[in-house]
Coordinates of C-alpha atoms and ligand atoms in Angstrom, one line a residue:
M20 CA 0.0 0.0 0.0
K21 CA 1.3 3.5 -0.9
S22 CA 1.8 5.9 2.1
E23 CA 0.4 9.4 2.0
P24 CA 2.8 12.3 2.0
L25 CA 3.3 14.0 5.3
S26 CA 0.6 16.6 5.8
Y27 CA 2.7 19.2 7.5
L28 CA 5.0 19.6 4.5
C29 CA 2.9 22.4 3.0
S30 CA 4.3 24.7 0.5
D31 CA 6.1 27.2 2.8
N32 CA 7.6 24.3 4.7
I33 CA 9.8 22.9 1.9
G34 CA 13.5 23.5 1.4
P35 CA 16.3 21.5 2.9
W36 CA 14.0 18.6 3.7
E37 CA 13.1 18.4 0.0
I38 CA 16.8 18.3 -0.9
Y39 CA 17.2 15.4 1.5
L40 CA 14.2 13.6 0.0
A41 CA 15.8 14.0 -3.5
Q42 CA 19.0 12.6 -2.2
V43 CA 17.1 9.5 -0.8
D44 CA 15.4 9.1 -4.2
R45 CA 18.7 9.0 -5.9
V46 CA 20.0 6.2 -3.7
T47 CA 16.9 4.0 -3.7
P48 CA 17.7 2.2 -7.0
Y49 CA 20.9 1.0 -5.4
L50 CA 19.4 -0.5 -2.3
G51 CA 18.1 -3.8 -3.7
K52 CA 15.7 -5.6 -1.4
L53 CA 16.2 -3.0 1.4
A54 CA 14.4 -0.5 -0.8
F55 CA 11.3 -2.1 0.6
W56 CA 11.9 -0.1 3.8
V57 CA 13.0 3.2 2.2
E58 CA 9.9 5.1 3.5
D59 CA 11.5 4.8 6.9
L60 CA 14.2 7.2 5.7
K61 CA 11.6 9.7 4.5
R62 CA 9.9 10.2 7.8
P63 CA 11.2 11.6 11.0
K64 CA 10.5 9.3 14.0
R65 CA 9.3 12.2 16.2
I66 CA 9.1 15.9 16.2
L67 CA 8.9 18.2 19.3
V68 CA 8.0 21.9 18.8
V69 CA 8.4 23.9 22.0
D70 CA 7.6 27.4 23.2
V71 CA 10.6 29.0 25.0
P72 CA 9.5 32.0 27.0
I73 CA 12.3 33.9 28.8
Q74 CA 12.6 37.1 30.8
M75 CA 14.7 39.7 28.9
D76 CA 17.1 42.0 30.6
D77 CA 14.7 44.9 30.4
G78 CA 12.0 42.9 32.3
S79 CA 9.9 42.0 29.3
V80 CA 9.0 38.4 28.4
A81 CA 10.0 37.2 24.9
H82 CA 8.8 33.9 23.3
F83 CA 11.0 31.8 21.0
E84 CA 10.2 28.7 18.9
G85 CA 12.4 25.7 19.5
Y86 CA 12.5 22.3 17.9
R87 CA 14.0 18.9 18.5
V88 CA 13.6 16.2 15.9
H89 CA 14.5 12.5 16.1
H90 CA 14.8 11.4 12.6
N91 CA 15.8 7.8 13.3
T92 CA 16.9 5.6 16.2
F93 CA 17.4 2.1 14.6
R94 CA 21.2 2.1 15.1
G95 CA 21.3 3.8 18.5
P96 CA 20.2 6.9 20.3
A97 CA 19.4 10.1 18.3
K98 CA 22.5 12.4 18.0
G99 CA 22.9 15.8 16.5
G100 CA 23.5 19.4 17.2
I101 CA 21.5 22.4 18.4
R102 CA 21.3 25.5 16.1
Y103 CA 20.6 29.0 17.1
H104 CA 19.8 31.1 14.1
Q105 CA 17.1 33.5 13.1
D106 CA 16.2 31.5 10.0
V107 CA 15.8 28.1 11.7
T108 CA 12.6 26.3 10.5
L109 CA 11.1 22.9 11.2
S110 CA 11.9 21.8 7.6
E111 CA 15.5 22.7 8.1
V112 CA 15.8 20.9 11.5
M113 CA 14.1 17.8 9.9
A114 CA 16.6 17.8 7.1
L115 CA 19.5 18.3 9.5
S116 CA 18.3 15.5 11.7
A117 CA 18.0 13.2 8.6
W118 CA 21.5 14.1 7.5
M119 CA 22.7 13.1 11.0
T120 CA 21.1 9.6 10.5
I121 CA 23.0 9.3 7.2
K122 CA 26.3 10.7 8.6
N123 CA 26.3 8.6 11.7
A124 CA 25.7 5.5 9.6
A125 CA 28.2 6.5 6.9
V126 CA 31.0 6.6 9.4
G127 CA 29.7 3.6 11.4
L128 CA 28.9 5.4 14.7
P129 CA 26.3 3.6 16.9
Y130 CA 23.7 6.4 16.7
G131 CA 20.6 7.4 14.9
G132 CA 20.0 11.0 13.8
G133 CA 18.6 14.0 15.6
K134 CA 18.8 17.8 15.5
G135 CA 17.4 20.8 17.3
G136 CA 17.3 24.5 17.0
I137 CA 15.8 27.7 18.2
R138 CA 14.6 30.4 15.8
V139 CA 16.7 33.3 17.4
D140 CA 19.5 35.6 16.4
P141 CA 21.8 35.0 19.3
R142 CA 23.9 38.1 18.5
K143 CA 20.9 40.2 19.6
L144 CA 20.7 38.6 23.1
S145 CA 22.9 39.3 26.1
P146 CA 24.9 36.3 27.7
G147 CA 22.3 36.2 30.5
E148 CA 19.4 36.0 28.0
I149 CA 21.2 33.3 26.0
E150 CA 21.7 31.3 29.3
R151 CA 18.0 31.6 30.2
L152 CA 17.0 30.6 26.7
T153 CA 19.3 27.6 26.7
R154 CA 18.2 26.4 30.1
R155 CA 14.5 26.8 29.4
Y156 CA 14.8 25.1 26.0
T157 CA 16.8 22.2 27.6
S158 CA 14.0 21.8 30.2
E159 CA 11.3 21.8 27.4
I160 CA 13.1 19.1 25.4
G161 CA 14.2 17.2 28.5
I162 CA 11.4 14.7 28.0
I163 CA 13.2 13.3 24.9
I164 CA 16.9 13.8 25.5
G165 CA 19.2 11.8 27.7
P166 CA 22.5 10.0 27.6
D167 CA 20.9 6.8 26.1
K168 CA 18.0 8.6 24.3
D169 CA 19.3 11.6 22.4
I170 CA 22.6 13.4 22.9
P171 CA 22.7 17.0 21.6
A172 CA 25.9 18.9 20.6
P173 CA 26.9 22.3 19.2
D174 CA 25.9 23.6 15.8
M175 CA 25.7 27.1 14.3
G176 CA 25.3 29.7 17.0
T177 CA 26.0 27.3 19.9
G178 CA 29.3 26.1 21.5
A179 CA 30.9 24.7 24.6
R180 CA 29.3 27.4 26.8
E181 CA 25.7 26.4 25.8
M182 CA 26.5 22.7 26.2
A183 CA 27.7 23.3 29.8
W184 CA 24.4 25.1 30.5
M185 CA 22.5 22.2 28.9
M186 CA 24.3 19.6 30.9
D187 CA 23.8 21.5 34.1
T188 CA 20.0 22.0 33.5
Y189 CA 19.5 18.4 32.6
S190 CA 21.6 17.2 35.6
M191 CA 19.6 19.5 38.0
N192 CA 16.3 18.1 36.6
V193 CA 17.3 14.4 36.9
G194 CA 19.1 14.8 40.2
R195 CA 22.5 13.5 39.1
T196 CA 25.5 14.7 37.2
A197 CA 24.9 13.6 33.6
P198 CA 27.9 14.5 31.4
G199 CA 26.8 12.0 28.8
V200 CA 23.7 14.0 27.9
V201 CA 25.5 16.4 25.6
T202 CA 28.8 16.5 23.8
G203 CA 31.0 19.4 22.8
K204 CA 31.2 20.4 26.5
P205 CA 34.1 22.3 28.1
I206 CA 37.0 20.0 29.0
S207 CA 36.6 20.6 32.8
V208 CA 33.0 19.2 32.8
G209 CA 33.6 16.1 30.8
G210 CA 34.4 17.4 27.4
S211 CA 37.0 15.8 25.1
L212 CA 40.3 17.1 24.0
G213 CA 40.3 17.7 20.2
R214 CA 36.5 18.3 20.0
Q215 CA 36.8 22.0 19.3
D216 CA 38.7 21.5 16.0
A217 CA 37.3 18.0 15.2
T218 CA 34.9 19.0 12.4
G219 CA 37.5 21.2 10.7
R220 CA 40.1 18.5 11.1
G221 CA 37.8 15.9 9.5
V222 CA 37.2 18.3 6.6
F223 CA 40.9 18.5 6.1
V224 CA 41.5 14.7 6.5
T225 CA 38.8 13.8 3.9
A226 CA 39.9 16.6 1.5
A227 CA 43.5 15.4 1.7
A228 CA 42.4 11.8 1.1
A229 CA 40.4 12.9 -1.9
A230 CA 43.3 14.9 -3.2
E231 CA 45.6 11.9 -3.0
K232 CA 43.2 10.0 -5.2
I233 CA 43.4 12.6 -8.0
G234 CA 47.1 13.3 -7.5
L235 CA 46.6 16.8 -6.2
P236 CA 49.2 18.0 -3.6
V237 CA 47.8 19.8 -0.6
E238 CA 51.0 21.8 -0.1
G239 CA 50.9 25.0 -2.1
S240 CA 47.3 24.5 -3.1
R241 CA 44.8 27.4 -2.8
V242 CA 41.8 27.1 -0.4
V243 CA 38.7 29.2 -0.2
V244 CA 36.6 29.1 3.0
Q245 CA 33.0 30.3 3.4
G246 CA 32.2 30.8 7.1
F247 CA 34.8 31.4 9.7
G248 CA 33.2 29.9 12.7
N249 CA 34.0 26.6 14.5
V250 CA 34.3 24.6 11.3
G251 CA 35.6 27.1 8.8
N252 CA 38.2 28.5 11.2
A253 CA 39.6 25.1 12.2
A254 CA 39.6 23.9 8.6
A255 CA 41.5 27.0 7.5
R256 CA 44.1 26.7 10.2
I257 CA 44.7 23.0 9.5
F258 CA 45.0 23.5 5.7
H259 CA 47.4 26.3 6.5
D260 CA 49.4 24.1 8.9
H261 CA 49.8 21.6 6.0
G262 CA 51.3 24.2 3.6
A263 CA 48.1 25.2 1.8
K264 CA 47.3 28.9 1.0
I265 CA 44.1 30.4 2.2
V266 CA 43.2 32.8 -0.5
A267 CA 39.7 33.9 0.4
V268 CA 37.5 33.8 3.5
S269 CA 34.0 35.1 4.3
D270 CA 31.6 35.3 7.2
V271 CA 28.3 37.0 7.8
T272 CA 30.0 40.4 7.9
G273 CA 31.7 40.1 4.4
A274 CA 34.4 38.5 2.3
V275 CA 38.1 39.1 1.9
R276 CA 40.7 37.8 -0.6
N277 CA 44.5 37.8 -0.9
D278 CA 46.0 35.7 -3.6
A279 CA 49.4 35.7 -1.7
G280 CA 47.6 34.0 1.2
I281 CA 45.8 34.9 4.4
D282 CA 47.2 33.8 7.7
P283 CA 44.2 32.2 9.5
Y284 CA 45.7 32.7 12.9
D285 CA 46.1 36.4 12.3
L286 CA 42.6 36.6 10.9
T287 CA 41.3 34.8 13.9
Q288 CA 42.8 37.5 16.2
Y289 CA 41.3 40.2 14.0
V290 CA 37.8 38.5 14.1
R291 CA 38.0 38.2 17.9
Q292 CA 38.6 41.9 18.2
M293 CA 36.4 43.2 15.4
G294 CA 33.6 40.6 15.4
G295 CA 34.0 39.6 11.7
V296 CA 36.4 39.4 8.7
K297 CA 35.0 42.7 7.3
G298 CA 37.7 45.4 7.1
Y299 CA 40.6 42.9 7.6
P300 CA 43.5 45.1 6.5
K301 CA 45.8 42.4 5.0
A302 CA 43.3 41.4 2.3
E303 CA 41.0 43.1 -0.1
A304 CA 37.3 43.2 0.3
I305 CA 35.3 41.3 -2.3
P306 CA 31.5 40.9 -2.8
A307 CA 30.2 38.0 -0.8
A308 CA 28.8 36.4 -4.0
D309 CA 32.2 36.3 -5.6
L310 CA 33.7 34.2 -2.8
L311 CA 32.5 30.8 -4.0
T312 CA 33.7 31.5 -7.5
T313 CA 37.3 32.5 -6.5
P314 CA 39.8 30.3 -8.3
C315 CA 41.2 27.6 -5.9
E316 CA 42.0 23.9 -5.6
F317 CA 39.8 23.4 -2.5
L318 CA 36.5 25.1 -1.8
V319 CA 35.2 24.7 1.8
P320 CA 31.7 25.9 2.3
A321 CA 31.4 26.0 6.1
A322 CA 28.4 28.3 6.7
L323 CA 24.8 27.6 5.7
E324 CA 22.9 25.2 3.4
K325 CA 21.9 25.9 -0.2
Q326 CA 24.9 28.1 -0.9
I327 CA 25.9 26.4 -4.1
T328 CA 23.1 26.1 -6.6
E329 CA 22.4 25.9 -10.3
A330 CA 22.9 29.7 -10.4
N331 CA 26.6 29.6 -9.3
A332 CA 27.7 26.0 -9.8
W333 CA 28.9 26.7 -13.4
K334 CA 31.1 29.5 -12.2
V335 CA 32.8 27.6 -9.3
Q336 CA 36.5 27.2 -10.1
C337 CA 38.0 24.5 -7.9
K338 CA 39.0 20.8 -8.1
I339 CA 37.5 19.6 -4.8
I340 CA 34.6 20.8 -2.7
A341 CA 34.8 19.7 0.9
E342 CA 31.4 20.3 2.5
G343 CA 32.1 21.6 6.0
A344 CA 28.5 22.9 6.2
N345 CA 25.5 20.7 6.1
G346 CA 23.6 20.7 2.8
P347 CA 25.6 23.6 1.1
T348 CA 25.1 22.0 -2.4
T349 CA 21.7 21.5 -4.0
P350 CA 21.1 18.3 -6.1
A351 CA 21.0 20.4 -9.3
A352 CA 24.4 21.8 -8.5
D353 CA 25.6 18.3 -7.7
D354 CA 24.7 17.3 -11.2
I355 CA 26.7 20.2 -12.6
F356 CA 29.7 19.2 -10.7
N357 CA 29.4 15.6 -11.8
E358 CA 29.3 16.9 -15.4
R359 CA 32.3 19.2 -14.8
G360 CA 34.4 16.6 -13.1
I361 CA 34.6 18.6 -9.8
L362 CA 34.9 16.2 -6.9
V363 CA 32.3 16.9 -4.1
I364 CA 33.1 15.3 -0.7
P365 CA 29.6 15.3 0.7
D366 CA 28.8 16.8 4.1
V367 CA 27.9 13.4 5.6
I368 CA 31.5 12.3 5.3
A369 CA 33.4 15.6 5.1
N370 CA 32.0 17.1 8.3
A371 CA 31.6 13.9 10.3
G372 CA 34.7 14.6 12.3
G373 CA 32.7 16.6 14.9
V374 CA 30.2 13.9 15.6
T375 CA 33.0 11.3 15.6
V376 CA 34.9 13.1 18.4
S377 CA 31.5 13.7 20.1
Y378 CA 31.2 9.9 20.1
F379 CA 34.6 9.6 21.7
E380 CA 33.6 12.2 24.3
W381 CA 30.4 10.2 25.1
V382 CA 32.4 7.0 25.4
Q383 CA 35.0 8.7 27.7
D384 CA 32.2 10.2 29.9
F385 CA 30.7 6.7 30.4
N386 CA 34.1 5.3 31.3
S387 CA 35.3 8.4 33.3
F388 CA 38.6 7.8 31.6
F389 CA 40.0 10.4 29.2
W390 CA 42.3 10.1 26.2
T391 CA 45.1 12.5 25.2
E392 CA 44.6 14.9 22.3
D393 CA 47.1 12.9 20.2
E394 CA 45.1 9.7 20.8
I395 CA 41.9 11.4 19.9
N396 CA 43.3 13.0 16.7
A397 CA 44.9 9.6 15.6
K398 CA 41.6 7.8 16.2
L399 CA 39.7 10.5 14.3
E400 CA 42.0 10.5 11.4
R401 CA 41.9 6.6 11.1
L402 CA 38.2 6.5 11.2
M403 CA 37.7 9.3 8.8
R404 CA 40.2 7.9 6.3
Q405 CA 38.6 4.4 6.6
S406 CA 35.1 5.9 6.0
F407 CA 36.3 8.0 3.0
E408 CA 38.0 4.9 1.5
A409 CA 34.9 2.8 1.8
V410 CA 32.8 5.4 0.2
W411 CA 35.4 6.0 -2.5
Q412 CA 35.3 2.3 -3.4
V413 CA 31.5 2.2 -3.7
A414 CA 31.7 5.3 -5.9
Q415 CA 34.2 3.5 -8.1
D416 CA 32.4 0.2 -8.2
K417 CA 28.9 1.7 -8.9
K418 CA 30.2 4.6 -11.0
V419 CA 28.3 7.1 -8.8
S420 CA 29.1 10.4 -7.1
L421 CA 30.7 10.3 -3.6
R422 CA 27.4 11.6 -2.2
T423 CA 25.4 8.8 -3.7
A424 CA 28.0 6.3 -2.6
A425 CA 27.9 7.7 1.0
Y426 CA 24.1 7.4 0.9
I427 CA 24.4 3.8 -0.4
V428 CA 26.7 2.9 2.5
A429 CA 24.6 4.7 5.1
A430 CA 21.1 3.8 3.9
T431 CA 22.1 0.1 3.7
R432 CA 23.3 0.1 7.3
V433 CA 20.2 1.9 8.6
L434 CA 17.7 -0.2 6.6
E435 CA 19.6 -3.4 7.5
A436 CA 19.0 -2.5 11.1
R437 CA 15.3 -1.8 10.3
S438 CA 14.9 -5.2 8.6
L439 CA 16.6 -7.0 11.6
L440 CA 14.6 -5.1 14.2
G441 CA 11.3 -5.7 12.4
L442 CA 8.1 -3.8 12.9
Y443 CA 6.6 -3.2 16.4
P444 CA 4.0 -4.4 17.2
Ligands
LIG25 P1 29.4 28.8 13.7 O1 28.3 29.5 14.2 O2 30.6 28.6 14.6 O3 30.0 29.6 12.4 C1 29.2 29.9 11.3 C2 30.0 30.9 10.4 O4 29.3 31.1 9.2 C3 30.3 32.2 11.1 O5 31.6 32.7 10.7 C4 29.2 33.1 10.4 O6 29.6 34.5 10.4 C5 29.3 32.5 9.0 N1 28.1 32.8 8.2 C6 26.8 32.9 8.6 N2 26.0 33.2 7.5 C7 26.9 33.4 6.5 C8 26.7 33.8 5.1 N3 25.5 34.0 4.6 N4 27.8 33.9 4.3 C9 29.0 33.6 4.8 N5 29.3 33.2 6.1 C10 28.2 33.1 6.9 O7 28.9 27.5 13.1 P2 29.7 26.1 12.8 O8 29.5 25.3 14.0 O9 31.0 26.4 12.2 O10 28.8 25.5 11.7 C11 28.9 25.8 10.3 C12 28.3 24.8 9.4 O11 28.9 23.5 9.7 C13 26.8 24.5 9.7 O12 26.2 24.1 8.4 C14 26.8 23.3 10.6 O13 25.6 22.6 10.5 C15 28.0 22.6 10.1 N6 28.6 21.6 11.0 C16 29.1 22.0 12.2 C17 29.6 21.1 13.1 C18 30.3 21.5 14.4 O14 30.9 20.6 15.0 N7 30.2 22.7 14.8 C19 29.7 19.7 12.7 C20 29.2 19.3 11.5 C21 28.6 20.3 10.7

């Protein structure tokens, strides 16, 4: 019997979720008998929408809309970040949660997929307001999160500070210290060494592995980075440390370019003082729209989804795109890159370093035994290289893009779990 489409996907609620559905449709012909279960991938398991009222510093009360979505839990508890951004929508959080299912399965982590977010511009709130927002949101979603149920982590607009507040709020509510409820925490409350840079490091490791395959040396290559936050900043520094040249960087304030190379450490100092890359004196300002088409060997989108579309994909001038962000490339742009022979390392592999070290953090919290940063980085690199290699082989065997190959690997794992677990009741 054919299932009806989800009713809440009305016209203004489409976007990233539709992109995800298109990606699932592309992989379905490769799933063999498991395609019988594919509808499971197209439906989030549960969605929680919460009202988050907080007292503002001026005494008024403001209401914010928050979400937590469990896309899938066949392979383990839900896992995925929390986004604070003014454009967060349910459709976006659904897509992000589904990408977590695929990502966790693609790198073989024992998790399902989840994601959360609050529709808020955190830059407009004071630290006290952000703390009250985070604590109230944590209490509201407390019914579905927990160390063995759903483990949030940072995403855009959140970081270690918010994770500490989330851990504390959850711990207060359950009456015990529960470090395993969130990852990406500060080190002193159960965080893991290496977590801060893990996503950017994974972007570099997979980009370098892809470069090896096509005979492209990292040293001396040019790198363009969109977004200079947790992911973009770490990726830029690690590329720089390996002899690559960062030729253009952007963030929400603007874009800058210097063909002789931008020192990301120096730029980080500048951004710390000035709040953004705009006005950086050692590079020239360029229109934000020109950043993605700046000539380079490696393009690292590390900001928002849907940045590379049919409209600009023909103009992109790089050899490898390493997706630091989630969902930066639309399916139509993917087709253009396939045609042009530009290698796209899909988000579900390229940016999986963050959730991988989150997994290490969670394991360390359960054992109350912590590894050194070198041990973490070595384990991360090994796992990322293995995952990339497996996806590369599938792409070669089936003559498909790396994205479709990653989805084949991941969807097969998720749906194998589904077929083994069976239907309840
Ligand atoms: P962040 O908040 O630390 O940084 C985001 C950066 O993007 C900031 O520099 C911001 O100024 C910039 N930005 C925002 N809008 C922009 C625009 N229109 N043009 C250019 N730059 C813009 O966020 P983050 O944690 O680095 O996350 C970035 C992306 O990476 C997101 O898609 C996120 O889902 C993904 N991701 C993050 C992690 C993680 O561990 N933090 C893991 C996997 C994937």
